[in-house]
Each structure stands twice: as C-alpha cells, then as structure tokens.
Short mmCIF file of C-alpha atoms in Angstrom, two decimals:
data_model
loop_
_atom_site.label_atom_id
_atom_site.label_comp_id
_atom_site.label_asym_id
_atom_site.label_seq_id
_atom_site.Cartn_x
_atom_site.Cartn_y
_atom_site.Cartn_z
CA UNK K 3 -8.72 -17.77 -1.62
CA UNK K 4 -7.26 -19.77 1.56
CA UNK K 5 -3.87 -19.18 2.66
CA UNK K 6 -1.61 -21.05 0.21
CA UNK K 7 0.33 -24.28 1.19
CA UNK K 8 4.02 -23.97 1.25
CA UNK K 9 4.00 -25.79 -1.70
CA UNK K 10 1.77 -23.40 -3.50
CA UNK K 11 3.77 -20.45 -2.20
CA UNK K 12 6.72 -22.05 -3.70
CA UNK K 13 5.09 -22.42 -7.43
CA UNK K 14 3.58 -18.57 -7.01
CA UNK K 15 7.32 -17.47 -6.45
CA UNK K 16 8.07 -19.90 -9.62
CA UNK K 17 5.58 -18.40 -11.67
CA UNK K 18 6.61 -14.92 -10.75
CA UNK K 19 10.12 -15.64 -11.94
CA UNK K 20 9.04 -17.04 -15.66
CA UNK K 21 10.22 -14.06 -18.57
CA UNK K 22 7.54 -11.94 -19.06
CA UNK K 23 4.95 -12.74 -16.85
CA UNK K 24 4.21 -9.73 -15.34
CA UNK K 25 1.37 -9.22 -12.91
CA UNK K 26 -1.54 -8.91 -15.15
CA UNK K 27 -0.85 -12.66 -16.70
CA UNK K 28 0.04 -13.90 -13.19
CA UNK K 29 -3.27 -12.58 -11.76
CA UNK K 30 -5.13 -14.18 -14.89
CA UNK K 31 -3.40 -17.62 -14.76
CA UNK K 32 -3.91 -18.32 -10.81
CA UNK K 33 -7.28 -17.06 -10.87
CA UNK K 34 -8.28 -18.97 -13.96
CA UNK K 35 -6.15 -22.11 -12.95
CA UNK K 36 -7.41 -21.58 -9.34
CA UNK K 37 -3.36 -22.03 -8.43
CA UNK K 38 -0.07 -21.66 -9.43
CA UNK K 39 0.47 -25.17 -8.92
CA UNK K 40 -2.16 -26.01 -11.65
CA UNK K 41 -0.87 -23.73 -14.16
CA UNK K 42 2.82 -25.63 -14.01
CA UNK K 43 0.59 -28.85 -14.14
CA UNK K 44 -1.50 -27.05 -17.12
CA UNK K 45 1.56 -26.33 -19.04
CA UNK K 46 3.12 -29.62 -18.60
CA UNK K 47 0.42 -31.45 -19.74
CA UNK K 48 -0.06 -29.15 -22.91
CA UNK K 49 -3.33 -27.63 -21.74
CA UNK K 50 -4.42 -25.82 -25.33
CA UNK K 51 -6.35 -23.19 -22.69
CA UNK K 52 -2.90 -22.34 -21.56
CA UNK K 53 -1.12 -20.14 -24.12
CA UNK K 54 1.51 -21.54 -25.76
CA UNK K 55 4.24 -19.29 -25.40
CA UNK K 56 3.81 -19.04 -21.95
CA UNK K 57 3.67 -22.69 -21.38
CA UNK K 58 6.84 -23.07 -23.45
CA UNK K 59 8.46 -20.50 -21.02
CA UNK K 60 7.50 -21.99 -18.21
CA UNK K 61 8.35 -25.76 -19.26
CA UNK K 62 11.82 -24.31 -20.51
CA UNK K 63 12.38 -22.57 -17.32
CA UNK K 64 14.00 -24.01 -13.99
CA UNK K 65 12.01 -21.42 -11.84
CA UNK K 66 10.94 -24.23 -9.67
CA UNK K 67 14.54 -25.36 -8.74
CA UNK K 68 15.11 -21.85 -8.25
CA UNK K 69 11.68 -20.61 -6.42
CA UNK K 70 12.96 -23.61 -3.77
CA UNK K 71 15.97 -21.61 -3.13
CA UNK K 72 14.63 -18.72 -3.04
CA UNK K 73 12.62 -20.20 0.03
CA UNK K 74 15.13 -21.69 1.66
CA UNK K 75 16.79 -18.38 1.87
CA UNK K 76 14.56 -16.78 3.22
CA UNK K 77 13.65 -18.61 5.87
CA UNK K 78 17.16 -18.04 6.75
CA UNK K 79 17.33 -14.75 6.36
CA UNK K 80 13.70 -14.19 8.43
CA UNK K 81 12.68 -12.75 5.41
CA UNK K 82 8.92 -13.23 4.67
CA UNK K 83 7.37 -14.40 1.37
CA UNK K 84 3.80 -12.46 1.58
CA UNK K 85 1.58 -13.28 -1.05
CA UNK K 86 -2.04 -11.34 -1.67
CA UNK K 87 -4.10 -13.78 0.46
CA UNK K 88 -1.84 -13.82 3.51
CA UNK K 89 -3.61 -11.72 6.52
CA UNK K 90 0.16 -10.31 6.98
CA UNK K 91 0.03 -8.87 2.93
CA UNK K 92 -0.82 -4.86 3.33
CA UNK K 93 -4.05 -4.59 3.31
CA UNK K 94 -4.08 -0.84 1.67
CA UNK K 95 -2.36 -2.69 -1.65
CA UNK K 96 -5.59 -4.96 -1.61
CA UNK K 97 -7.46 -1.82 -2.57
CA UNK K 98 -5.29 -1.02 -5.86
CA UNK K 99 -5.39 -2.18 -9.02
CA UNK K 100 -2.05 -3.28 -9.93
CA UNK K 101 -0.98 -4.39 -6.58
CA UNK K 102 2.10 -7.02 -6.77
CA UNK K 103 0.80 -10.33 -6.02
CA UNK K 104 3.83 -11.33 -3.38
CA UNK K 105 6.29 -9.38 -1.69
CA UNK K 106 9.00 -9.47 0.50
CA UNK K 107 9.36 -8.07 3.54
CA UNK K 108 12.13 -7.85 6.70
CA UNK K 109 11.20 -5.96 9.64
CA UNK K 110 9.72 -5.51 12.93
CA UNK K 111 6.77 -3.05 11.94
CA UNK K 112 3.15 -4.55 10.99
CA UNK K 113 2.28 -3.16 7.33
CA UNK K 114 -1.11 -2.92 8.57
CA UNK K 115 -0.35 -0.27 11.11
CA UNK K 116 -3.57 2.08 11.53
CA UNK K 117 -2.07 5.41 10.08
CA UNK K 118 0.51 5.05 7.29
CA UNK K 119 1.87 8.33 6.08
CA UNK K 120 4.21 8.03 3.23
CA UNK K 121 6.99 11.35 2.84
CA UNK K 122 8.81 11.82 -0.33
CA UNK K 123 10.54 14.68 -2.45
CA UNK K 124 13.14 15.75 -4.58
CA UNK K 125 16.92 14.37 -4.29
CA UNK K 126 18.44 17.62 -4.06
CA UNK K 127 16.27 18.31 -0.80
CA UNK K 128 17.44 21.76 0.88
CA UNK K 129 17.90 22.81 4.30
CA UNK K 130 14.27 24.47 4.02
CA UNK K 131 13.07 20.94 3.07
CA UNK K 132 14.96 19.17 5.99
CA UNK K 133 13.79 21.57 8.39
CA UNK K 134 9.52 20.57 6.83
CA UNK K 135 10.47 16.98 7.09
CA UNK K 136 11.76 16.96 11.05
CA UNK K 137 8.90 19.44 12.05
CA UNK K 138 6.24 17.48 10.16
CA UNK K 139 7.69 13.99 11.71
CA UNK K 140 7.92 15.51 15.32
CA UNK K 141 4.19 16.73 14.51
CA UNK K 142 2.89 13.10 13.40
CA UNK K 143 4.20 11.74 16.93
CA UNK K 144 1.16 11.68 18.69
CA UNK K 145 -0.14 10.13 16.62
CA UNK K 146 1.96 7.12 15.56
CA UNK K 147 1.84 6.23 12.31
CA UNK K 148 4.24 4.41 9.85
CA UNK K 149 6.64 6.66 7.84
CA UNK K 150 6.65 5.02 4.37
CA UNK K 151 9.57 6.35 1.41
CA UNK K 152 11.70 4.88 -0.92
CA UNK K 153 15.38 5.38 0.86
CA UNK K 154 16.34 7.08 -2.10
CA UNK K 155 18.84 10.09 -1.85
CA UNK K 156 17.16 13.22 -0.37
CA UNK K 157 13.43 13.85 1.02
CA UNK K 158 13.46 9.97 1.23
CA UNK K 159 16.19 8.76 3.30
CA UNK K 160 15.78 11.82 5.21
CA UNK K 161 12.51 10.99 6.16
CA UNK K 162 13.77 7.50 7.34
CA UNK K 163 16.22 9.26 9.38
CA UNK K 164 13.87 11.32 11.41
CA UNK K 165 11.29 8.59 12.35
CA UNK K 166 14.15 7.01 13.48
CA UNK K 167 15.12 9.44 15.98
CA UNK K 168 11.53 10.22 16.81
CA UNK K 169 10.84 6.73 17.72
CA UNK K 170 8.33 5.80 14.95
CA UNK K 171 8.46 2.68 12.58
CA UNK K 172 9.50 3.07 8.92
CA UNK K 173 9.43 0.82 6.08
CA UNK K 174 11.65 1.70 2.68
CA UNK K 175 10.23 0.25 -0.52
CA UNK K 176 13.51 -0.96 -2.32
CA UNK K 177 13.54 -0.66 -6.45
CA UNK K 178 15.60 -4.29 -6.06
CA UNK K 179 15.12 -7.14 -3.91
CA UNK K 180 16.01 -7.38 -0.35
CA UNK K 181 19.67 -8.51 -0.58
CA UNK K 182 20.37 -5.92 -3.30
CA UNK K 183 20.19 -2.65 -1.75
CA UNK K 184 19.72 0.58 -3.79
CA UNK K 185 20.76 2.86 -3.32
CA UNK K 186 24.09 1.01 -1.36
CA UNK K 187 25.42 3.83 0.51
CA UNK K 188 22.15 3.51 2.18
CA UNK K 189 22.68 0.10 3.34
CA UNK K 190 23.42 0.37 6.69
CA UNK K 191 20.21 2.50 7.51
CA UNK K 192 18.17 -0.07 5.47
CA UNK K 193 19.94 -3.15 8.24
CA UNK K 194 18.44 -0.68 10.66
CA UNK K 195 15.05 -0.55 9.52
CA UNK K 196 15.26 -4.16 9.24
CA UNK K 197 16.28 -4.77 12.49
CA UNK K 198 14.82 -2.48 15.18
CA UNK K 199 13.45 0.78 13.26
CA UNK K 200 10.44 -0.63 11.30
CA UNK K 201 11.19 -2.79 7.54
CA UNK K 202 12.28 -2.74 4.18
CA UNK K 203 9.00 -3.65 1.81
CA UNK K 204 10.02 -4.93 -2.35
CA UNK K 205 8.39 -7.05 -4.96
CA UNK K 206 11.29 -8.38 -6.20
CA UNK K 207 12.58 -11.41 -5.79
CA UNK K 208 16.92 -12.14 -5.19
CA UNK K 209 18.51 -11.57 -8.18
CA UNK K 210 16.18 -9.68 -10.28
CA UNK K 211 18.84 -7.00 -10.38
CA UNK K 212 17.71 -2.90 -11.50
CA UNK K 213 15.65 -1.78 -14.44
CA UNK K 214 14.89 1.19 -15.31
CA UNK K 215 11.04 0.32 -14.48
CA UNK K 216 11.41 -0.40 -10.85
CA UNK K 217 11.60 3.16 -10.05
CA UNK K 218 7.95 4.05 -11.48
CA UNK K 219 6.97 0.63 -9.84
CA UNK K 220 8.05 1.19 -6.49
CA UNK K 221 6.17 4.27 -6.56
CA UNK K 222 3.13 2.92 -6.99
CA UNK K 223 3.96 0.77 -4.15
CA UNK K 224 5.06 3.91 -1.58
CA UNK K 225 1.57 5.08 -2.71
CA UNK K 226 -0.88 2.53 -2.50
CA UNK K 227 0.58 1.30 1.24
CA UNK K 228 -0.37 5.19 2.47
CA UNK K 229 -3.25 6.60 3.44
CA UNK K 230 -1.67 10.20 2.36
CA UNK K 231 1.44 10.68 0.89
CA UNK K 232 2.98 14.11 1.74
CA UNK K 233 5.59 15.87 -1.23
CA UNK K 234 8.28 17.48 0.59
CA UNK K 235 10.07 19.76 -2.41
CA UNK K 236 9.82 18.46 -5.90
CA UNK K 237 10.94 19.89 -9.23
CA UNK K 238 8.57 20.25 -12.47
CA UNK K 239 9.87 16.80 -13.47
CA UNK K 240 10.43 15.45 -10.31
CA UNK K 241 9.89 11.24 -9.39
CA UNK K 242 7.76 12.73 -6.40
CA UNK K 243 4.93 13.71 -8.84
CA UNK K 244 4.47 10.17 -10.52
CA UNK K 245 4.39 8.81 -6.54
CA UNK K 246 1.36 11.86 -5.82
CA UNK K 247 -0.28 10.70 -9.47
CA UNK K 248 -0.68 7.11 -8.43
CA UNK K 249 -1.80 8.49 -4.74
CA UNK K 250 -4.09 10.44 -6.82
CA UNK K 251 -5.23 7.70 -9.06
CA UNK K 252 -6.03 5.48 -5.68
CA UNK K 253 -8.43 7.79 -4.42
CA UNK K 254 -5.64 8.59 -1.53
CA UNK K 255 -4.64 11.64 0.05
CA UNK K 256 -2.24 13.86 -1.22
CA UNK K 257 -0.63 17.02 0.47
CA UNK K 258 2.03 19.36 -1.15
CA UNK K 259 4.25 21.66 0.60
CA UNK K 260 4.97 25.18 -0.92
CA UNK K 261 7.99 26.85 -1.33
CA UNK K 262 9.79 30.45 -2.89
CA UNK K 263 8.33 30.80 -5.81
CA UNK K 264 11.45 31.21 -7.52
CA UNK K 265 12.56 27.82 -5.80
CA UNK K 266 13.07 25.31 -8.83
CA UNK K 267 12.38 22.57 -6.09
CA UNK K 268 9.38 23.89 -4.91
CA UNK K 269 7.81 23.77 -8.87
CA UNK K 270 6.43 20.55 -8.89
CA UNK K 271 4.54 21.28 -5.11
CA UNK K 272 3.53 24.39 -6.94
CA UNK K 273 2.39 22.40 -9.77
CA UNK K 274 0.27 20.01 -8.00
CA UNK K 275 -1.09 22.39 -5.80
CA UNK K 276 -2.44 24.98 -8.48
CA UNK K 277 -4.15 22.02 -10.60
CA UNK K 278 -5.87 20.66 -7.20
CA UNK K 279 -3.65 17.58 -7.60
CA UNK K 280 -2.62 18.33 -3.92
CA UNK K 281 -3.81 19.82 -0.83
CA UNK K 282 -1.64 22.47 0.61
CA UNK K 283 0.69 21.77 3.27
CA UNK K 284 1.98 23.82 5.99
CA UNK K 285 1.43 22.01 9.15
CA UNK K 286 -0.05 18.75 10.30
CA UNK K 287 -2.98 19.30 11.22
CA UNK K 288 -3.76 20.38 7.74
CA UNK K 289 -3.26 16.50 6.87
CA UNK K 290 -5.12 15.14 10.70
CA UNK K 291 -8.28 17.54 9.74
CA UNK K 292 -8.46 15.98 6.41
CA UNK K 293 -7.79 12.12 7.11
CA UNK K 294 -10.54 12.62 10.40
CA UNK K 295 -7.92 11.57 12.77
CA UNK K 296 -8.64 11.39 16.53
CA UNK K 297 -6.06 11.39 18.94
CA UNK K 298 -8.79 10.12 21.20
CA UNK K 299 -10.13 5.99 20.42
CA UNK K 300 -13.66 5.95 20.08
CA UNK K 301 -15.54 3.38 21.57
CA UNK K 302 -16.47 0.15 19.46
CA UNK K 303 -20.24 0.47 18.33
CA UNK K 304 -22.26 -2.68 18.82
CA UNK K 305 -24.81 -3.44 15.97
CA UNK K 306 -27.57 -4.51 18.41
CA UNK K 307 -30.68 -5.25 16.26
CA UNK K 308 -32.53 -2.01 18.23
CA UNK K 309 -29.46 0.37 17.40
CA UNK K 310 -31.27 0.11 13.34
CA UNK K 311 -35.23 -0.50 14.59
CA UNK K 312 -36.16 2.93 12.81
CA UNK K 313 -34.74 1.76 10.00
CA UNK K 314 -35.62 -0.15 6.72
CA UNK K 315 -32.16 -1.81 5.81
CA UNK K 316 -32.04 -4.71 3.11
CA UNK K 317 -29.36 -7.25 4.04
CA UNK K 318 -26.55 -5.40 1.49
CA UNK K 319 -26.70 -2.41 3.76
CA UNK K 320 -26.14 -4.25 7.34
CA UNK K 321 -23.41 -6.23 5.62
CA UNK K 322 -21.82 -2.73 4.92
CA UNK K 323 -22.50 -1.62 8.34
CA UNK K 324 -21.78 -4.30 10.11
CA UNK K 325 -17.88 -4.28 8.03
CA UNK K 326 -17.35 -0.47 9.01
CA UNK K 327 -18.23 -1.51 12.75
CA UNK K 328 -14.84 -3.17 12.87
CA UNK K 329 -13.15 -0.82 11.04
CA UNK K 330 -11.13 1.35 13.21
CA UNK K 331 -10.22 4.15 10.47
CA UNK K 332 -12.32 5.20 7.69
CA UNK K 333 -12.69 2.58 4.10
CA UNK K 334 -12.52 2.85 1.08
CA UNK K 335 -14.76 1.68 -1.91
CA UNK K 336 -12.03 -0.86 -3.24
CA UNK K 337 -11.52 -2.39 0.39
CA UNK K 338 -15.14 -2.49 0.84
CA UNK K 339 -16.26 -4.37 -1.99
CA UNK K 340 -12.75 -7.06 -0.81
CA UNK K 341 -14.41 -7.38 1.98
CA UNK K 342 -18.01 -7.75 1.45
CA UNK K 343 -17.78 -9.46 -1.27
CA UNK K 344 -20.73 -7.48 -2.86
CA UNK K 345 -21.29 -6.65 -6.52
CA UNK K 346 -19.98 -3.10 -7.05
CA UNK K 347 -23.44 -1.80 -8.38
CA UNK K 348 -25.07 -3.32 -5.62
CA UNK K 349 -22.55 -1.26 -3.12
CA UNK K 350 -22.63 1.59 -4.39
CA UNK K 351 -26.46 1.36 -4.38
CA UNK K 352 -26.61 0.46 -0.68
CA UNK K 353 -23.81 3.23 -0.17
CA UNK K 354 -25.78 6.14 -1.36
CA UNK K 355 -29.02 4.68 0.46
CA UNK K 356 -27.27 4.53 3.81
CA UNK K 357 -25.93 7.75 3.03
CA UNK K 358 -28.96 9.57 2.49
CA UNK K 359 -30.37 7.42 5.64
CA UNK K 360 -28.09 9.48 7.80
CA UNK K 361 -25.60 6.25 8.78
CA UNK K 362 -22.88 6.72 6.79
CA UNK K 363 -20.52 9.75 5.69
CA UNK K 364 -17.89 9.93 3.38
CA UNK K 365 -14.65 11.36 4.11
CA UNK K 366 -11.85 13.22 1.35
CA UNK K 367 -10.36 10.18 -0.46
CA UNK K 368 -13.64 8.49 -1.27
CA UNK K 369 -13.88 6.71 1.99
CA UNK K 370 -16.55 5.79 4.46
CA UNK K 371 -17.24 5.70 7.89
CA UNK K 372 -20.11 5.35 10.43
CA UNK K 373 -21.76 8.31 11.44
CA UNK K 374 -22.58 9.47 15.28
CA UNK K 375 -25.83 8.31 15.18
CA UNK K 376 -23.85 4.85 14.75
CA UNK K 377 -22.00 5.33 17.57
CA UNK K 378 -23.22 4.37 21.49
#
C-alpha cells in the first residue's frame, strides 16, 4: 500500500480507537476494505459484508472527532503517527506477525538503525547485574547500535541509563501512550530519551490508560524491533522470559547471562540457557560472532550480468539476490518475502537453490546473506 493521506491516517487512528478492535480485525478490515476510510464509509452505509457489531461500534462511536485530536496533538507535541506503510515504521516489526499497525514515536534516533540490541532483566537487578549491563554497553560501543528496553524498574531503566552515558541512542517501549508515562518516577529519563538520548516507541494512543495486557504486549514489541535481545538476570517467573519467548518465536537472537547457581535471579537465565532457549552470555563478542557483525563496512556488490554468467538463475532467484545486494545486514525470511513480494513456496524454493548454488548462506536466526563469491 502507498503512504496514507492525512486523511486516511486520521480514520486508521479512528479505527484503532473503536472497543474491541484489536489488531487482527483492524488488519482484516483495511486490507479487505482497501482503507480505513472505506470501512467508516462501509459501516455507514450498512455494508452486510461488514459485521454488524462492529459497524454498530463504530457508527456509535465518536473516534473520528477524537482521532482529529489526537492529530492535532501531536503535531504539537512533534510526536509522530507511524503507521505500517510509512518508510519511517520499524522495519524489523514488518517481519512479525502481530506487529501493531501504527505507533507513536518521539525521539531523535531512526528505528531503522542497522544494529538494534534490546537489554532486559529482572526488577530486582543486583550489583552483579549492573556491573553485566555497563560492561556489555561499553562493549557494544564500537559498534553502535540502538539499546532497546522497556524503562521499567531494574535491568531496564538501567540499561537506558548506560547508553546514555556511553553516547548511544535508546528507545523505551512504554506499556501506555506517550503522555502517560509508566513507570512515572521514570519520567524525566523518558523527556531525555525524547529529547537528545534516542526515543520513546508505544502503540497506544493518549488516553488509553494501563491494562494489565500492555505489559505482555510491549514485550513483543522490545522483541520484534531487535535483532538480539540480551537477558540480564531473570527469575523462574520473570517478565524477561516472555520478552526472550517472543524473540524466540521471531526467529531472533537470544543471549542469556549466567549467574550463582544459588542466585534466584539468575534462574530464569539458567532456565533458558539449559533448554537451548538462549545462547550463553559472557561477553560481547559471544553476541558479534553470532549476529556476523563487522566492525569493518564491506563494499557494496554490484549485480553486473557477468558477476552470475556461470550460473543458471530463474528470475525468482536474481530478485532475491538482487534484494540482499542492498541489504547492509543479514534478512530474514519474513522481510524477504515483504520485500519481494514472492510467494513463500516459491522463496523458499529459490532459497535452498541459491543455497546449494554456493550464493547464499544462512546465518543463526534464520537469516540470509550473500556469500563471498557475491562480493567484488
């Protein structure tokens, strides 16, 4: 889809704010409608396709009225409404499932950074886990990335803290909107982010307030905007481990540090680590050997026609190779088939072809680069 109109960015906020539309029935009606704008105009014209509870919501509703405040406010905040087919939305949520259709987002720090490293952990973090957190973040230096948590109490905001001082960008995924802070004693470091530090990152729109489900959602979040997410002390039942299952469940790095093995908030690192839920962690270059990172840029390949003379390639294949020539980090399946636009059979046909063809490898995480003989 194009990049939506102002006024369809204003009836995709509406739509958002009707009761019980959650994302599954919001992806359903826009794609089916082909815009939010024709689903209002659907239910107001007592389309039978439309459902009609939901067009009775939506009729009975004033989210309009209110979706035009919303984006008024915004504006004057410098606050940025980012829906899923804006080239600012994060392109890492593109590859997951259940990936918020807008969000909102203050800061100075692109979400499409080239290494995103996300560093949670228990609440009760100890001085053993502050010390892991301030090495590991003085480690990642060189190599720049974004420092993604959830500014929680603990591993989180201490994790904010330390980029911060080392000089890297940091974005805190908020349980509540973006004028709602949570938790508020960590207000002031959340102005900070938004202001020089990196951003503050939420799907929810002013005034949606704090349920009980935002936690588990903003997880999902903190875990599908990382390339490897990094669990910095965690106990057996520990918010940490639903974060590493949904890094799990995205086919995205996940790295576990130990601990005492008496330490109750070491369990859950334990835990992962023993059923291979988690790689172990003890330095980073355990995580740089694993992600393939290079502190040295390699040099853009050019897909001259003689570069693939030796080779037999249908036209599926140089579309793949000619979308992992731009890439400047390795892909994933998910963000390969968004942007190829090929049927997933047919990729993962041409995948293991080019593959065995010695032109493509794949990396820990079910991603897939170029390999050296791609390279000039």
């Amino acid at each position: 889809m194009s990049v939506p109109t102002t006024e369809e960015r204003q009836y995709r906020i509406a739509l958002s704010l009707v009761p019980r539309i959650g994302i599954t029935w919001f992806k359903k009606l826009v794609n089916h409608f082909g815009s939010a704008k024709a689903v209002f105009e659907a239910a107001y014209q007592g389309d039978p396709v439309l459902p009609s509870t939901i067009a009775q919501r939506i009729v009975k509703n004033d989210s309009l009225q209110k979706a035009e405040e919303l984006l008024k406010s915004y504006e004057e905040a410098h606050i940025q409404c980012i829906t899923a087919d804006d080239a600012a939305y994060p392109k890492r949520l593109l590859e997951i499932p259940d990936n918020p259709p807008i969000v909102y987002y203050k800061g100075t720090e692109s979400l499409n950074k080239q290494r995103i490293v996300s560093i949670i952990g228990t609440r009760q973090l100890t001085p053993y886990g502050k010390d892991a957190i301030a090495q590991f973040v003085t480690q990642l230096l060189p190599y720049n990335p974004l420092i993604v948590s959830g500014l929680a109490y603990g591993a989180d905001i201490w994790a904010h803290k330390q980029a911060l001082v080392q000089g890297l960008g940091t974005v805190a995924v908020l349980p509540t909107s973006l004028q709602e802070i949570y938790p508020p004693a960590h207000a002031k470091i959340a102005r900070q982010l938004m202001e020089t530090g990196g951003g503050v990152l939420t799907e929810y729109p002013v005034g949606s307030g704090l349920g009980a489900y935002a936690f588990v959602a903003r997880n999902r979040i903190v875990a599908g905007l990382s390339d490897a997410t990094i669990v910095i002390e965690a106990k057996e039942k520990s918010g940490a481990l639903i974060t590493a299952y949904y890094a799990n469940s995205y086919h995205r790095e996940v790295f576990a540090l130990p601990g005492p093995i008496s330490a109750a908030t070491s369990a859950g690192c334990h835990q992962l680590i023993k059923r291979n839920h988690a790689h172990l962690f003890t330095h980073i270059d355990d995580l740089v050997y694993l992600m393939n990172w290079s502190l040295y840029p390699k040099r853009k390949a050019t897909m001259e026609q003689a570069l693939y003379a030796p080779y037999q390639l249908t036209l599926s294949e140089q579309t793949i190779l000619n979308q992992l020539e731009k890439e400047t980090e390795p892909i994933a399946v998910d963000g390969l088939l968004h942007a190829t636009q090929l049927p997933p059979s047919q990729l993962q046909a041409s995948l293991l072809s080019l593959e065995l063809q010695g032109l493509l490898r794949t990396l820990p995480g079910k991603r897939f680069a170029l390999t050296n003989r791609c390279q000039r």
